[in-house]
């Protein structure tokens, strides 16, 4: 479900945040397609035909967002700080949704040395 190789054009991107102060400096300015990002194709489904967001939306519901709404935008920039990332990791470890091992391993770096992560919509 999670890819490091890109094909086609419509993806969700999990991207590490390397900025010490991402909310005030860099939430609106962004690079896409970083080489160490994880990508989920917009029509990605698990072995049973269930879409990615059906499994993972509940873990991503309350980001920091550029518009201040702190609601997930599947078409925009969503930021999760280290505390939020650690909480997401704990919930994923407890619930074990399909294909979570790749995401869990990737998220560990988002807590440290990085400053959380971005979930970038299509």
mmCIF file with all atom_site columns, C-alpha atoms in Angstrom:
data_model
loop_
_atom_site.group_PDB
_atom_site.id
_atom_site.type_symbol
_atom_site.label_atom_id
_atom_site.label_alt_id
_atom_site.label_comp_id
_atom_site.label_asym_id
_atom_site.label_entity_id
_atom_site.label_seq_id
_atom_site.pdbx_PDB_ins_code
_atom_site.Cartn_x
_atom_site.Cartn_y
_atom_site.Cartn_z
_atom_site.occupancy
_atom_site.B_iso_or_equiv
_atom_site.pdbx_formal_charge
_atom_site.auth_seq_id
_atom_site.auth_comp_id
_atom_site.auth_asym_id
_atom_site.auth_atom_id
_atom_site.pdbx_PDB_model_num
ATOM 1   C CA . UNK A 1 1   ? 0.000   0.000  0.000   1.00 0.00 ? 1   UNK A CA 1
ATOM 2   C CA . UNK A 1 2   ? 2.851   2.402  0.791   1.00 0.00 ? 2   UNK A CA 1
ATOM 3   C CA . UNK A 1 3   ? 5.285   3.178  -2.017  1.00 0.00 ? 3   UNK A CA 1
ATOM 4   C CA . UNK A 1 4   ? 8.699   4.664  -2.333  1.00 0.00 ? 4   UNK A CA 1
ATOM 5   C CA . UNK A 1 5   ? 8.545   4.383  -6.135  1.00 0.00 ? 5   UNK A CA 1
ATOM 6   C CA . UNK A 1 6   ? 6.181   6.698  -7.982  1.00 0.00 ? 6   UNK A CA 1
ATOM 7   C CA . UNK A 1 7   ? 4.025   5.848  -10.990 1.00 0.00 ? 7   UNK A CA 1
ATOM 8   C CA . UNK A 1 8   ? 1.142   7.891  -12.375 1.00 0.00 ? 8   UNK A CA 1
ATOM 9   C CA . UNK A 1 9   ? 0.219   11.251 -10.896 1.00 0.00 ? 9   UNK A CA 1
ATOM 10  C CA . UNK A 1 10  ? -2.287  11.392 -7.998  1.00 0.00 ? 10  UNK A CA 1
ATOM 11  C CA . UNK A 1 11  ? -0.737  10.617 -4.625  1.00 0.00 ? 11  UNK A CA 1
ATOM 12  C CA . UNK A 1 12  ? -1.023  11.293 -0.940  1.00 0.00 ? 12  UNK A CA 1
ATOM 13  C CA . UNK A 1 13  ? 2.446   12.010 0.396   1.00 0.00 ? 13  UNK A CA 1
ATOM 14  C CA . UNK A 1 14  ? 3.782   11.423 3.899   1.00 0.00 ? 14  UNK A CA 1
ATOM 15  C CA . UNK A 1 15  ? 6.734   13.822 4.156   1.00 0.00 ? 15  UNK A CA 1
ATOM 16  C CA . UNK A 1 16  ? 9.168   14.427 7.019   1.00 0.00 ? 16  UNK A CA 1
ATOM 17  C CA . UNK A 1 17  ? 9.219   17.886 8.582   1.00 0.00 ? 17  UNK A CA 1
ATOM 18  C CA . UNK A 1 18  ? 12.770  19.124 9.019   1.00 0.00 ? 18  UNK A CA 1
ATOM 19  C CA . UNK A 1 19  ? 11.910  22.660 10.135  1.00 0.00 ? 19  UNK A CA 1
ATOM 20  C CA . UNK A 1 20  ? 12.266  23.603 13.813  1.00 0.00 ? 20  UNK A CA 1
ATOM 21  C CA . UNK A 1 21  ? 9.274   25.949 13.573  1.00 0.00 ? 21  UNK A CA 1
ATOM 22  C CA . UNK A 1 22  ? 7.049   24.505 10.829  1.00 0.00 ? 22  UNK A CA 1
ATOM 23  C CA . UNK A 1 23  ? 3.844   26.260 11.800  1.00 0.00 ? 23  UNK A CA 1
ATOM 24  C CA . UNK A 1 24  ? 5.034   29.825 11.476  1.00 0.00 ? 24  UNK A CA 1
ATOM 25  C CA . UNK A 1 25  ? 7.676   29.477 8.789   1.00 0.00 ? 25  UNK A CA 1
ATOM 26  C CA . UNK A 1 26  ? 6.927   26.677 6.399   1.00 0.00 ? 26  UNK A CA 1
ATOM 27  C CA . UNK A 1 27  ? 3.353   25.395 6.539   1.00 0.00 ? 27  UNK A CA 1
ATOM 28  C CA . UNK A 1 28  ? 2.347   27.227 3.361   1.00 0.00 ? 28  UNK A CA 1
ATOM 29  C CA . UNK A 1 29  ? 5.636   26.816 1.474   1.00 0.00 ? 29  UNK A CA 1
ATOM 30  C CA . UNK A 1 30  ? 6.286   23.297 0.421   1.00 0.00 ? 30  UNK A CA 1
ATOM 31  C CA . UNK A 1 31  ? 8.303   20.964 -1.773  1.00 0.00 ? 31  UNK A CA 1
ATOM 32  C CA . UNK A 1 32  ? 6.652   17.834 -3.052  1.00 0.00 ? 32  UNK A CA 1
ATOM 33  C CA . UNK A 1 33  ? 7.970   14.420 -4.127  1.00 0.00 ? 33  UNK A CA 1
ATOM 34  C CA . UNK A 1 34  ? 10.805  14.234 -1.577  1.00 0.00 ? 34  UNK A CA 1
ATOM 35  C CA . UNK A 1 35  ? 12.963  11.135 -2.028  1.00 0.00 ? 35  UNK A CA 1
ATOM 36  C CA . UNK A 1 36  ? 12.400  9.867  1.544   1.00 0.00 ? 36  UNK A CA 1
ATOM 37  C CA . UNK A 1 37  ? 8.620   10.373 1.486   1.00 0.00 ? 37  UNK A CA 1
ATOM 38  C CA . UNK A 1 38  ? 6.030   7.613  1.469   1.00 0.00 ? 38  UNK A CA 1
ATOM 39  C CA . UNK A 1 39  ? 3.404   7.756  -1.278  1.00 0.00 ? 39  UNK A CA 1
ATOM 40  C CA . UNK A 1 40  ? -0.086  6.299  -1.483  1.00 0.00 ? 40  UNK A CA 1
ATOM 41  C CA . UNK A 1 41  ? -1.763  6.340  -4.867  1.00 0.00 ? 41  UNK A CA 1
ATOM 42  C CA . UNK A 1 42  ? -5.193  7.977  -4.676  1.00 0.00 ? 42  UNK A CA 1
ATOM 43  C CA . UNK A 1 43  ? -6.946  4.784  -5.731  1.00 0.00 ? 43  UNK A CA 1
ATOM 44  C CA . UNK A 1 44  ? -4.842  2.456  -3.569  1.00 0.00 ? 44  UNK A CA 1
ATOM 45  C CA . UNK A 1 45  ? -6.822  -0.324 -1.919  1.00 0.00 ? 45  UNK A CA 1
ATOM 46  C CA . UNK A 1 46  ? -5.890  -3.200 0.365   1.00 0.00 ? 46  UNK A CA 1
ATOM 47  C CA . UNK A 1 47  ? -6.268  -6.903 -0.518  1.00 0.00 ? 47  UNK A CA 1
ATOM 48  C CA . UNK A 1 48  ? -10.007 -6.676 0.202   1.00 0.00 ? 48  UNK A CA 1
ATOM 49  C CA . UNK A 1 49  ? -10.626 -3.607 -1.967  1.00 0.00 ? 49  UNK A CA 1
ATOM 50  C CA . UNK A 1 50  ? -10.859 -1.174 0.971   1.00 0.00 ? 50  UNK A CA 1
ATOM 51  C CA . UNK A 1 51  ? -9.374  2.293  0.202   1.00 0.00 ? 51  UNK A CA 1
ATOM 52  C CA . UNK A 1 52  ? -6.423  3.658  2.167   1.00 0.00 ? 52  UNK A CA 1
ATOM 53  C CA . UNK A 1 53  ? -8.410  6.475  3.775   1.00 0.00 ? 53  UNK A CA 1
ATOM 54  C CA . UNK A 1 54  ? -11.023 4.037  5.093   1.00 0.00 ? 54  UNK A CA 1
ATOM 55  C CA . UNK A 1 55  ? -8.311  2.467  7.255   1.00 0.00 ? 55  UNK A CA 1
ATOM 56  C CA . UNK A 1 56  ? -6.192  5.505  8.107   1.00 0.00 ? 56  UNK A CA 1
ATOM 57  C CA . UNK A 1 57  ? -8.437  8.582  8.172   1.00 0.00 ? 57  UNK A CA 1
ATOM 58  C CA . UNK A 1 58  ? -9.157  8.292  11.901  1.00 0.00 ? 58  UNK A CA 1
ATOM 59  C CA . UNK A 1 59  ? -5.427  8.579  12.686  1.00 0.00 ? 59  UNK A CA 1
ATOM 60  C CA . UNK A 1 60  ? -5.037  11.763 10.641  1.00 0.00 ? 60  UNK A CA 1
ATOM 61  C CA . UNK A 1 61  ? -8.177  13.685 11.664  1.00 0.00 ? 61  UNK A CA 1
ATOM 62  C CA . UNK A 1 62  ? -6.681  16.584 13.660  1.00 0.00 ? 62  UNK A CA 1
ATOM 63  C CA . UNK A 1 63  ? -3.614  18.141 11.996  1.00 0.00 ? 63  UNK A CA 1
ATOM 64  C CA . UNK A 1 64  ? -2.331  21.672 12.109  1.00 0.00 ? 64  UNK A CA 1
ATOM 65  C CA . UNK A 1 65  ? -3.464  23.296 8.864   1.00 0.00 ? 65  UNK A CA 1
ATOM 66  C CA . UNK A 1 66  ? -2.638  26.530 7.020   1.00 0.00 ? 66  UNK A CA 1
ATOM 67  C CA . UNK A 1 67  ? -6.205  27.823 7.316   1.00 0.00 ? 67  UNK A CA 1
ATOM 68  C CA . UNK A 1 68  ? -6.232  27.312 11.101  1.00 0.00 ? 68  UNK A CA 1
ATOM 69  C CA . UNK A 1 69  ? -9.183  24.904 11.013  1.00 0.00 ? 69  UNK A CA 1
ATOM 70  C CA . UNK A 1 70  ? -7.082  21.961 12.240  1.00 0.00 ? 70  UNK A CA 1
ATOM 71  C CA . UNK A 1 71  ? -9.225  19.666 10.118  1.00 0.00 ? 71  UNK A CA 1
ATOM 72  C CA . UNK A 1 72  ? -7.775  17.157 7.685   1.00 0.00 ? 72  UNK A CA 1
ATOM 73  C CA . UNK A 1 73  ? -7.775  18.379 4.102   1.00 0.00 ? 73  UNK A CA 1
ATOM 74  C CA . UNK A 1 74  ? -7.298  15.522 1.631   1.00 0.00 ? 74  UNK A CA 1
ATOM 75  C CA . UNK A 1 75  ? -6.375  18.070 -1.035  1.00 0.00 ? 75  UNK A CA 1
ATOM 76  C CA . UNK A 1 76  ? -3.992  20.249 0.980   1.00 0.00 ? 76  UNK A CA 1
ATOM 77  C CA . UNK A 1 77  ? -1.185  20.472 3.532   1.00 0.00 ? 77  UNK A CA 1
ATOM 78  C CA . UNK A 1 78  ? -1.618  18.861 6.946   1.00 0.00 ? 78  UNK A CA 1
ATOM 79  C CA . UNK A 1 79  ? 1.092   19.027 9.638   1.00 0.00 ? 79  UNK A CA 1
ATOM 80  C CA . UNK A 1 80  ? 1.491   16.739 12.663  1.00 0.00 ? 80  UNK A CA 1
ATOM 81  C CA . UNK A 1 81  ? 3.992   17.740 15.359  1.00 0.00 ? 81  UNK A CA 1
ATOM 82  C CA . UNK A 1 82  ? 6.126   15.279 17.342  1.00 0.00 ? 82  UNK A CA 1
ATOM 83  C CA . UNK A 1 83  ? 3.509   14.847 20.079  1.00 0.00 ? 83  UNK A CA 1
ATOM 84  C CA . UNK A 1 84  ? 0.756   14.140 17.554  1.00 0.00 ? 84  UNK A CA 1
ATOM 85  C CA . UNK A 1 85  ? 3.052   11.768 15.659  1.00 0.00 ? 85  UNK A CA 1
ATOM 86  C CA . UNK A 1 86  ? 3.884   9.797  18.812  1.00 0.00 ? 86  UNK A CA 1
ATOM 87  C CA . UNK A 1 87  ? 0.152   9.495  19.569  1.00 0.00 ? 87  UNK A CA 1
ATOM 88  C CA . UNK A 1 88  ? -0.516  8.259  16.011  1.00 0.00 ? 88  UNK A CA 1
ATOM 89  C CA . UNK A 1 89  ? 2.230   5.655  16.428  1.00 0.00 ? 89  UNK A CA 1
ATOM 90  C CA . UNK A 1 90  ? 0.699   4.399  19.692  1.00 0.00 ? 90  UNK A CA 1
ATOM 91  C CA . UNK A 1 91  ? -2.753  4.098  18.093  1.00 0.00 ? 91  UNK A CA 1
ATOM 92  C CA . UNK A 1 92  ? -1.399  2.311  15.019  1.00 0.00 ? 92  UNK A CA 1
ATOM 93  C CA . UNK A 1 93  ? 0.532   -0.127 17.214  1.00 0.00 ? 93  UNK A CA 1
ATOM 94  C CA . UNK A 1 94  ? -2.621  -0.870 19.224  1.00 0.00 ? 94  UNK A CA 1
ATOM 95  C CA . UNK A 1 95  ? -5.007  -1.165 16.245  1.00 0.00 ? 95  UNK A CA 1
ATOM 96  C CA . UNK A 1 96  ? -2.681  -2.734 13.641  1.00 0.00 ? 96  UNK A CA 1
ATOM 97  C CA . UNK A 1 97  ? -4.546  -1.636 10.460  1.00 0.00 ? 97  UNK A CA 1
ATOM 98  C CA . UNK A 1 98  ? -3.536  -3.357 7.174   1.00 0.00 ? 98  UNK A CA 1
ATOM 99  C CA . UNK A 1 99  ? -0.027  -2.619 5.927   1.00 0.00 ? 99  UNK A CA 1
ATOM 100 C CA . UNK A 1 100 ? 0.827   -0.476 8.963   1.00 0.00 ? 100 UNK A CA 1
ATOM 101 C CA . UNK A 1 101 ? 4.369   -1.836 9.484   1.00 0.00 ? 101 UNK A CA 1
ATOM 102 C CA . UNK A 1 102 ? 5.838   0.279  6.686   1.00 0.00 ? 102 UNK A CA 1
ATOM 103 C CA . UNK A 1 103 ? 4.148   3.433  7.984   1.00 0.00 ? 103 UNK A CA 1
ATOM 104 C CA . UNK A 1 104 ? 5.116   2.700  11.603  1.00 0.00 ? 104 UNK A CA 1
ATOM 105 C CA . UNK A 1 105 ? 8.788   2.312  10.697  1.00 0.00 ? 105 UNK A CA 1
ATOM 106 C CA . UNK A 1 106 ? 8.662   5.540  8.673   1.00 0.00 ? 106 UNK A CA 1
ATOM 107 C CA . UNK A 1 107 ? 6.888   7.491  11.463  1.00 0.00 ? 107 UNK A CA 1
ATOM 108 C CA . UNK A 1 108 ? 9.602   6.677  14.012  1.00 0.00 ? 108 UNK A CA 1
ATOM 109 C CA . UNK A 1 109 ? 11.946  9.110  12.219  1.00 0.00 ? 109 UNK A CA 1
ATOM 110 C CA . UNK A 1 110 ? 9.193   11.739 12.204  1.00 0.00 ? 110 UNK A CA 1
ATOM 111 C CA . UNK A 1 111 ? 9.345   11.871 16.000  1.00 0.00 ? 111 UNK A CA 1
ATOM 112 C CA . UNK A 1 112 ? 13.142  12.129 16.084  1.00 0.00 ? 112 UNK A CA 1
ATOM 113 C CA . UNK A 1 113 ? 15.298  13.423 14.445  1.00 0.00 ? 113 UNK A CA 1
ATOM 114 C CA . UNK A 1 114 ? 12.556  15.169 12.451  1.00 0.00 ? 114 UNK A CA 1
ATOM 115 C CA . UNK A 1 115 ? 9.947   17.598 13.781  1.00 0.00 ? 115 UNK A CA 1
ATOM 116 C CA . UNK A 1 116 ? 6.850   15.588 12.890  1.00 0.00 ? 116 UNK A CA 1
ATOM 117 C CA . UNK A 1 117 ? 5.487   15.089 9.404   1.00 0.00 ? 117 UNK A CA 1
ATOM 118 C CA . UNK A 1 118 ? 3.264   16.469 6.681   1.00 0.00 ? 118 UNK A CA 1
ATOM 119 C CA . UNK A 1 119 ? 0.407   14.575 5.078   1.00 0.00 ? 119 UNK A CA 1
ATOM 120 C CA . UNK A 1 120 ? 0.062   16.181 1.670   1.00 0.00 ? 120 UNK A CA 1
ATOM 121 C CA . UNK A 1 121 ? -3.166  15.703 -0.213  1.00 0.00 ? 121 UNK A CA 1
ATOM 122 C CA . UNK A 1 122 ? -3.580  15.043 -3.900  1.00 0.00 ? 122 UNK A CA 1
#
